[in-house]
Structures are given as structure tokens and as C-alpha cells.
PDB file of C-alpha atoms in Angstrom:
ATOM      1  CA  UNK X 206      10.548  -1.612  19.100  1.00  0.00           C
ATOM      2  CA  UNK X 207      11.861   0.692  22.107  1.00  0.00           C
ATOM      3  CA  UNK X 208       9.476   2.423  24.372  1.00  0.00           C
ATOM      4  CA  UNK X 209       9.689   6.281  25.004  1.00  0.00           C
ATOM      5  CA  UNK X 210      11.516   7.178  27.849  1.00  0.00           C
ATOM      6  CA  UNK X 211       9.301   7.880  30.799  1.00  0.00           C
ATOM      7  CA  UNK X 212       7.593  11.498  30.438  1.00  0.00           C
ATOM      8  CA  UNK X 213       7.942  11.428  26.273  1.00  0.00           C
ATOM      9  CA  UNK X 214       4.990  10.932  24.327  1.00  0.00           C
ATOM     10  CA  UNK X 215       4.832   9.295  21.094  1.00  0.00           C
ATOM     11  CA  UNK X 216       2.947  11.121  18.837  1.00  0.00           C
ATOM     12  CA  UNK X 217      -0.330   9.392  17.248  1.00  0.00           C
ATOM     13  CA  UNK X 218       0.174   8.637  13.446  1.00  0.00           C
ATOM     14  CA  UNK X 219      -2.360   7.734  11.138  1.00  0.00           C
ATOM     15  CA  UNK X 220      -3.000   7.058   7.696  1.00  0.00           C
ATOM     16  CA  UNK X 221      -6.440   8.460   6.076  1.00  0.00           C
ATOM     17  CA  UNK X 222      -8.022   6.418   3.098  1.00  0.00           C
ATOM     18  CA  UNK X 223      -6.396   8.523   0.405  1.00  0.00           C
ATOM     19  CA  UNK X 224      -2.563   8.089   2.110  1.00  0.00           C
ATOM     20  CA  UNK X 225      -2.628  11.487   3.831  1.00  0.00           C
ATOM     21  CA  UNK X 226      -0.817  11.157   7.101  1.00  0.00           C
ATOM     22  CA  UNK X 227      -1.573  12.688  10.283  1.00  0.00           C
ATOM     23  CA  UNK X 228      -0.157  13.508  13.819  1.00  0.00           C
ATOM     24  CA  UNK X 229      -2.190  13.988  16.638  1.00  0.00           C
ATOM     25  CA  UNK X 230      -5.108  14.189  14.454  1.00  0.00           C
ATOM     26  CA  UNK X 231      -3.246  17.107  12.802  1.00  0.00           C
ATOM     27  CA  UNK X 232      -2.687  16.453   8.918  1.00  0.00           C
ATOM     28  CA  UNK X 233       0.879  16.450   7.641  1.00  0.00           C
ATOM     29  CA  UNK X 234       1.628  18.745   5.030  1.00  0.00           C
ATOM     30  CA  UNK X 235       5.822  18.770   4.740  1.00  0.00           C
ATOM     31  CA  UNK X 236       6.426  16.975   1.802  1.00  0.00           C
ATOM     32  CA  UNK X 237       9.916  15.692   3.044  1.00  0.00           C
ATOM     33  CA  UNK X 238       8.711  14.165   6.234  1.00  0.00           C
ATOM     34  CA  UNK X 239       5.694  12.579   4.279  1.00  0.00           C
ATOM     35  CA  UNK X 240       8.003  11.199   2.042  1.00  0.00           C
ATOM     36  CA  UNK X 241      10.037   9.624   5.197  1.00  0.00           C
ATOM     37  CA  UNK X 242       7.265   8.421   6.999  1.00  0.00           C
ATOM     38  CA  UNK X 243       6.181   6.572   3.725  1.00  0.00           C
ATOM     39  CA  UNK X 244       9.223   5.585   2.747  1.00  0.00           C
ATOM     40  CA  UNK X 245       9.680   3.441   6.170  1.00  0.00           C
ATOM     41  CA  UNK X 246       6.513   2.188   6.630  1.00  0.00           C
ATOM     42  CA  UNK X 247       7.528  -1.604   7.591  1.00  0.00           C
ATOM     43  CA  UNK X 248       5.067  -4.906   8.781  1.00  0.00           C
ATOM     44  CA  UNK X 249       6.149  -6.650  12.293  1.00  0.00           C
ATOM     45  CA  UNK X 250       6.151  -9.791  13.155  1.00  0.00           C
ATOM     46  CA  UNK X 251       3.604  -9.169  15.224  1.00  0.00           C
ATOM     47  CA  UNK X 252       1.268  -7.604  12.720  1.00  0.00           C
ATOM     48  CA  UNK X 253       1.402  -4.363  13.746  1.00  0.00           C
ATOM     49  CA  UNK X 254       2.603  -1.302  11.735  1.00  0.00           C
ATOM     50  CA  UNK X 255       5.522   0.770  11.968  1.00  0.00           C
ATOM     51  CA  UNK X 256       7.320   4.033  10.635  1.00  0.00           C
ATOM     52  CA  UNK X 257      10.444   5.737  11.467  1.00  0.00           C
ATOM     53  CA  UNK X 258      12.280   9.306  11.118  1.00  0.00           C
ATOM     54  CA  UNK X 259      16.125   8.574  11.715  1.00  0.00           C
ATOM     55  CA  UNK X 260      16.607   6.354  14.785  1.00  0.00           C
ATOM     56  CA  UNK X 261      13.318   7.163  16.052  1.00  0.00           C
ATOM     57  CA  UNK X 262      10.064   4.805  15.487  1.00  0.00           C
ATOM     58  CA  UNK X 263       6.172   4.504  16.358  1.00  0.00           C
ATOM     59  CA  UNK X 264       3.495   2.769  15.372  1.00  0.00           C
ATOM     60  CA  UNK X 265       0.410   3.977  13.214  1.00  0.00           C
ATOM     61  CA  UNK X 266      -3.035   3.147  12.350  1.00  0.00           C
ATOM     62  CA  UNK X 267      -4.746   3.251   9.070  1.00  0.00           C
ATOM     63  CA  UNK X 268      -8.041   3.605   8.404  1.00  0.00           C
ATOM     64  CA  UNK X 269      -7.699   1.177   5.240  1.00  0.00           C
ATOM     65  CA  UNK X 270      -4.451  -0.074   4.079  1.00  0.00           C
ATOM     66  CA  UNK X 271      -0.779   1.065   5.535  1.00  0.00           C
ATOM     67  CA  UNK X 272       0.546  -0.002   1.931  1.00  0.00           C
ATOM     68  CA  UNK X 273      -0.495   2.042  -1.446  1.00  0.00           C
ATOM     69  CA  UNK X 274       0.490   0.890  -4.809  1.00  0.00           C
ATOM     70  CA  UNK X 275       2.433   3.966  -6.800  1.00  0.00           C
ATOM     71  CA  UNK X 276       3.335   2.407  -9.889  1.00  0.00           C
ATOM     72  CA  UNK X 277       1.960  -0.659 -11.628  1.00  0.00           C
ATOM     73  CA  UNK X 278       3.233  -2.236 -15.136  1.00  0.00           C
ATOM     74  CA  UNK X 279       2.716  -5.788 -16.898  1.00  0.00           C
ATOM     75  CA  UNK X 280       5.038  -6.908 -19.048  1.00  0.00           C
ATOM     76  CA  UNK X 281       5.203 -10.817 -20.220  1.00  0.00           C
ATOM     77  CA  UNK X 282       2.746 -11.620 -17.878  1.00  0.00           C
ATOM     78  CA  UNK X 283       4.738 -10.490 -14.359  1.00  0.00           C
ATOM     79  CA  UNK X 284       3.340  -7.503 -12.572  1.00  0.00           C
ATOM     80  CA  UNK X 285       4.897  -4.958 -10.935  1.00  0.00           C
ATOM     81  CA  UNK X 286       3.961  -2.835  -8.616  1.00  0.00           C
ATOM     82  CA  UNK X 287       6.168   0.334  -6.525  1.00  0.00           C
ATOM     83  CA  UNK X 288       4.834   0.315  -2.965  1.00  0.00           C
ATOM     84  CA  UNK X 289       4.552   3.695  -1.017  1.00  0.00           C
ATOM     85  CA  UNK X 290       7.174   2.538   0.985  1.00  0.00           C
ATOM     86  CA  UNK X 291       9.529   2.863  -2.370  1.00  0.00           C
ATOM     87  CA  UNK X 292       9.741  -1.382  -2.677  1.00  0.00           C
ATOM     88  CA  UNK X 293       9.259  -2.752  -5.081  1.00  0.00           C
ATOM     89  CA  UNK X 294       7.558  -6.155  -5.941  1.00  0.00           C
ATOM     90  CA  UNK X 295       7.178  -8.499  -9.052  1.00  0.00           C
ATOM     91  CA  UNK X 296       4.363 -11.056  -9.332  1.00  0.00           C
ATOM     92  CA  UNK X 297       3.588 -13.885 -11.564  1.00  0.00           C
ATOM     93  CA  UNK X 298       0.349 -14.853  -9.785  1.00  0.00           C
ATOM     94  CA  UNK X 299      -1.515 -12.251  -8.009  1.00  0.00           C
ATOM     95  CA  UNK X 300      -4.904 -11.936  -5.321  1.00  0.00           C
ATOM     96  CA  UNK X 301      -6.792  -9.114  -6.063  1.00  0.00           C
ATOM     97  CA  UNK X 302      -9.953  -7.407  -4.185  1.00  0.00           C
ATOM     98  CA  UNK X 303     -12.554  -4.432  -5.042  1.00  0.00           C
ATOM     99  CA  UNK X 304     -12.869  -1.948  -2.026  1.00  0.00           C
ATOM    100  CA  UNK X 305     -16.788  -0.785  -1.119  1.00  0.00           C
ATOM    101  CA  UNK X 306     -15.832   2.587  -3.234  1.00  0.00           C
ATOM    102  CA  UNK X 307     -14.847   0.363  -6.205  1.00  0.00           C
ATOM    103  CA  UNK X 308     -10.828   0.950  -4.896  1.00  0.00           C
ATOM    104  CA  UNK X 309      -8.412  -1.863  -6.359  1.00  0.00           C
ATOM    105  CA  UNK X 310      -6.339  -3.765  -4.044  1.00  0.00           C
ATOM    106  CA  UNK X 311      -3.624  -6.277  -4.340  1.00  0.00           C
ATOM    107  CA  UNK X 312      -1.982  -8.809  -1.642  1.00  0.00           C
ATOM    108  CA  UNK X 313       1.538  -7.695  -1.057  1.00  0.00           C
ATOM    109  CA  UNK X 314       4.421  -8.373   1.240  1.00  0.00           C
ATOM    110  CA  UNK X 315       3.877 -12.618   0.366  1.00  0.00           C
ATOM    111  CA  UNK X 316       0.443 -12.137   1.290  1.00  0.00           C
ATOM    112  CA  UNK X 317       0.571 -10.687   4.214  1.00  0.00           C
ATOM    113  CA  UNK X 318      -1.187  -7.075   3.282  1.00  0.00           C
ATOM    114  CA  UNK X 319      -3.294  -5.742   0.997  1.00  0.00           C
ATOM    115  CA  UNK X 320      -1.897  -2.233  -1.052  1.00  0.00           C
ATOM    116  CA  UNK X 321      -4.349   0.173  -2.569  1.00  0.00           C
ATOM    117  CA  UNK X 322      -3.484   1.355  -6.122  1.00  0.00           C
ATOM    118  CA  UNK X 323      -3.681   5.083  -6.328  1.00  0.00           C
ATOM    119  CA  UNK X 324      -5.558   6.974  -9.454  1.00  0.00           C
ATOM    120  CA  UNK X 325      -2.098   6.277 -11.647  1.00  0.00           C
ATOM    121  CA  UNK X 326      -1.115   2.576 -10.960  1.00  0.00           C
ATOM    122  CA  UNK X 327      -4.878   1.938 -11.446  1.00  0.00           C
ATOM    123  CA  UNK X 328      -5.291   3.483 -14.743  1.00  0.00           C
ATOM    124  CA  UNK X 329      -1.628   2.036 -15.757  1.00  0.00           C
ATOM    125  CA  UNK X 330      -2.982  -1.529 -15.947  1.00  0.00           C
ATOM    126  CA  UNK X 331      -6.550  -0.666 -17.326  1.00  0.00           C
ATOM    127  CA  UNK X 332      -5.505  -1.700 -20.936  1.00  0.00           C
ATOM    128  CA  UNK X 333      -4.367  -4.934 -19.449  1.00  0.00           C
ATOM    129  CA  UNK X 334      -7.645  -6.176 -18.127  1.00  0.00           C
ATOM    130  CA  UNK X 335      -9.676  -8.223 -20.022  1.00  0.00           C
ATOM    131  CA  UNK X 336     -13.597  -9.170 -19.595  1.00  0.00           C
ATOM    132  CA  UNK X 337     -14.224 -12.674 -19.071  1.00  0.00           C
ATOM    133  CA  UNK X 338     -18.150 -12.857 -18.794  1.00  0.00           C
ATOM    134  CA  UNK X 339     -18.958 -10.952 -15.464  1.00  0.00           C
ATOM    135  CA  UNK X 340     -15.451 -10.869 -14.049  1.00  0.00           C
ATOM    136  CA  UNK X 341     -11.952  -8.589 -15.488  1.00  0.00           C
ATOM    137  CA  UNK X 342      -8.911 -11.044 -15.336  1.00  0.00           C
ATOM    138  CA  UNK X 343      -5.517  -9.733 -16.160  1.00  0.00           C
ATOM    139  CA  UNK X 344      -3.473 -12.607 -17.683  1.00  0.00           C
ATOM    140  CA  UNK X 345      -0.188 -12.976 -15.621  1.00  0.00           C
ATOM    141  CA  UNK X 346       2.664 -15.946 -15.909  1.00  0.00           C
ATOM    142  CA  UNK X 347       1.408 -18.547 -13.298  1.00  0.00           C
ATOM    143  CA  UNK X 348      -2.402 -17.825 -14.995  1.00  0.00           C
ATOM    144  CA  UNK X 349      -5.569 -14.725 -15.352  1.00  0.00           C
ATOM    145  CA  UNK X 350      -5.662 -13.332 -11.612  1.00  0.00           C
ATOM    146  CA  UNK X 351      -9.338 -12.428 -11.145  1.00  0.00           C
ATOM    147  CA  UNK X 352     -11.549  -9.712 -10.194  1.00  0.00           C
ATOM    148  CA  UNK X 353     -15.135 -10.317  -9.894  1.00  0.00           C
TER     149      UNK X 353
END
């Protein structure tokens, strides 16, 4: 990733809970450069989190996940799932988690994130989860993926 040429700053960008973005603690209310910054949200190597607008990129922080899960469908036992970053990822076998506020969240990227499913991709798999004594399982190719 380049630096900024000496006397530019790179702004501060963050990602709030709910996937609002914000520069310089200011929140970001264009929807075209919201979609943008989404849309080119990328992992490094390194771990650490990236956007870009055009040829120009900075990291972010997050204060839960950099990744948020759109769209989510099951059919014949592979999941789906549309990233806010517009990818798109099918699963056979998939790791899921239950955030403190009850959130759902599902490994992504080969396991190298976790995603949060917004209000829609969360209620699109509800009729897909079935009770299996105290845990939900939700029956996918390579076996039930779990949530206890």
C-alpha cells in the first residue's frame, strides 16, 4: 500500500457496528461513495483492512466486523452469501458464531474473517434452521453447521 506524500493526511475511516462508515469521526452519508468504500473493502496479507476510491487507498478500523453479509440463500444444501464488498461466496460447510447482541456471523474469505448478516440475510435463512435439542443447525452439503 503507498504512503501519502509528505504533508497529505489520510483521512481516518471506520466502520460502526451497524456498517455505517465514517471519516474523521464524521459519518458518511453520500450513498455513492458508501457504496465505493464498501464495494472495495479488501483483507491484506498482513491482516489489516483496506478500502479504496479510484487509485487512492487507506486503511480502516471496525468496531466489529469489516465484512457484512447482504444476501443469504440455501439451496441443495450450499449457502450463499453476497458480501458488502459485492462478492460473492458459496459454502458447503460453514463456521458460524452468535455476537453478545444475539448478531449472526459467518467465517468468510476461507476462514480468514468473520461477516455479520444484516436484518435481511438473517431473516432469509430463518426457515432453514432447524432445532436440534439446545442448538439451531442448518443442514448444508459437507453436514448441519451449528449454532449453539
Amino acid at each position: 500500500m503507498a504512503m501519502a506524500p509528505p504533508g497529505v493526511q489520510v483521512p481516518t475511516l471506520f466502520v460502526d457496528a451497524a456498517g455505517d462508515w465514517f471519516v474523521d469521526g464524521e459519518r458518511i452519508a453520500h450513498a455513492r461513495t458508501l457504496s465505493v468504500l464498501s464495494a472495495n473493502v479488501r483483507l491484506l496479507p498482513d491482516g489489516s483492512w483496506v478500502t479504496s476510491i479510484g487509485r487512492e487507498t487507506a486503511p480502516f478500523t471496525f468496531a466489529d466486523v469489516a465484512l457484512f453479509v447482504r444476501e443469504a440463500d440455501l439451496v441443495a444444501g450450499v449457502l450463499t452469501v453476497r458480501l458488502s464488498n459485492e462478492t460473492v461466496e458459496s459454502q458447503i460447510a460453514a463456521e458460524f458464531r452468535r455476537g453478545a447482541d444475539d448478531g449472526l456471523y459467518v467465517r468468510v474469505l476461507s476462514g480468514r474473517a468473520w461477516a455479520r448478516f444484516c436484518r435481511a440475510a438473517y431473516q432469509a435463512l430463518l426457515p432453514h434452521w432447524q432445532a436440534d435439542g439446545e442448538a439451531l443447525v442448518l443442514p448444508l452439503r459437507d453436514g448441519p453447521a451449528r449454532l449453539e
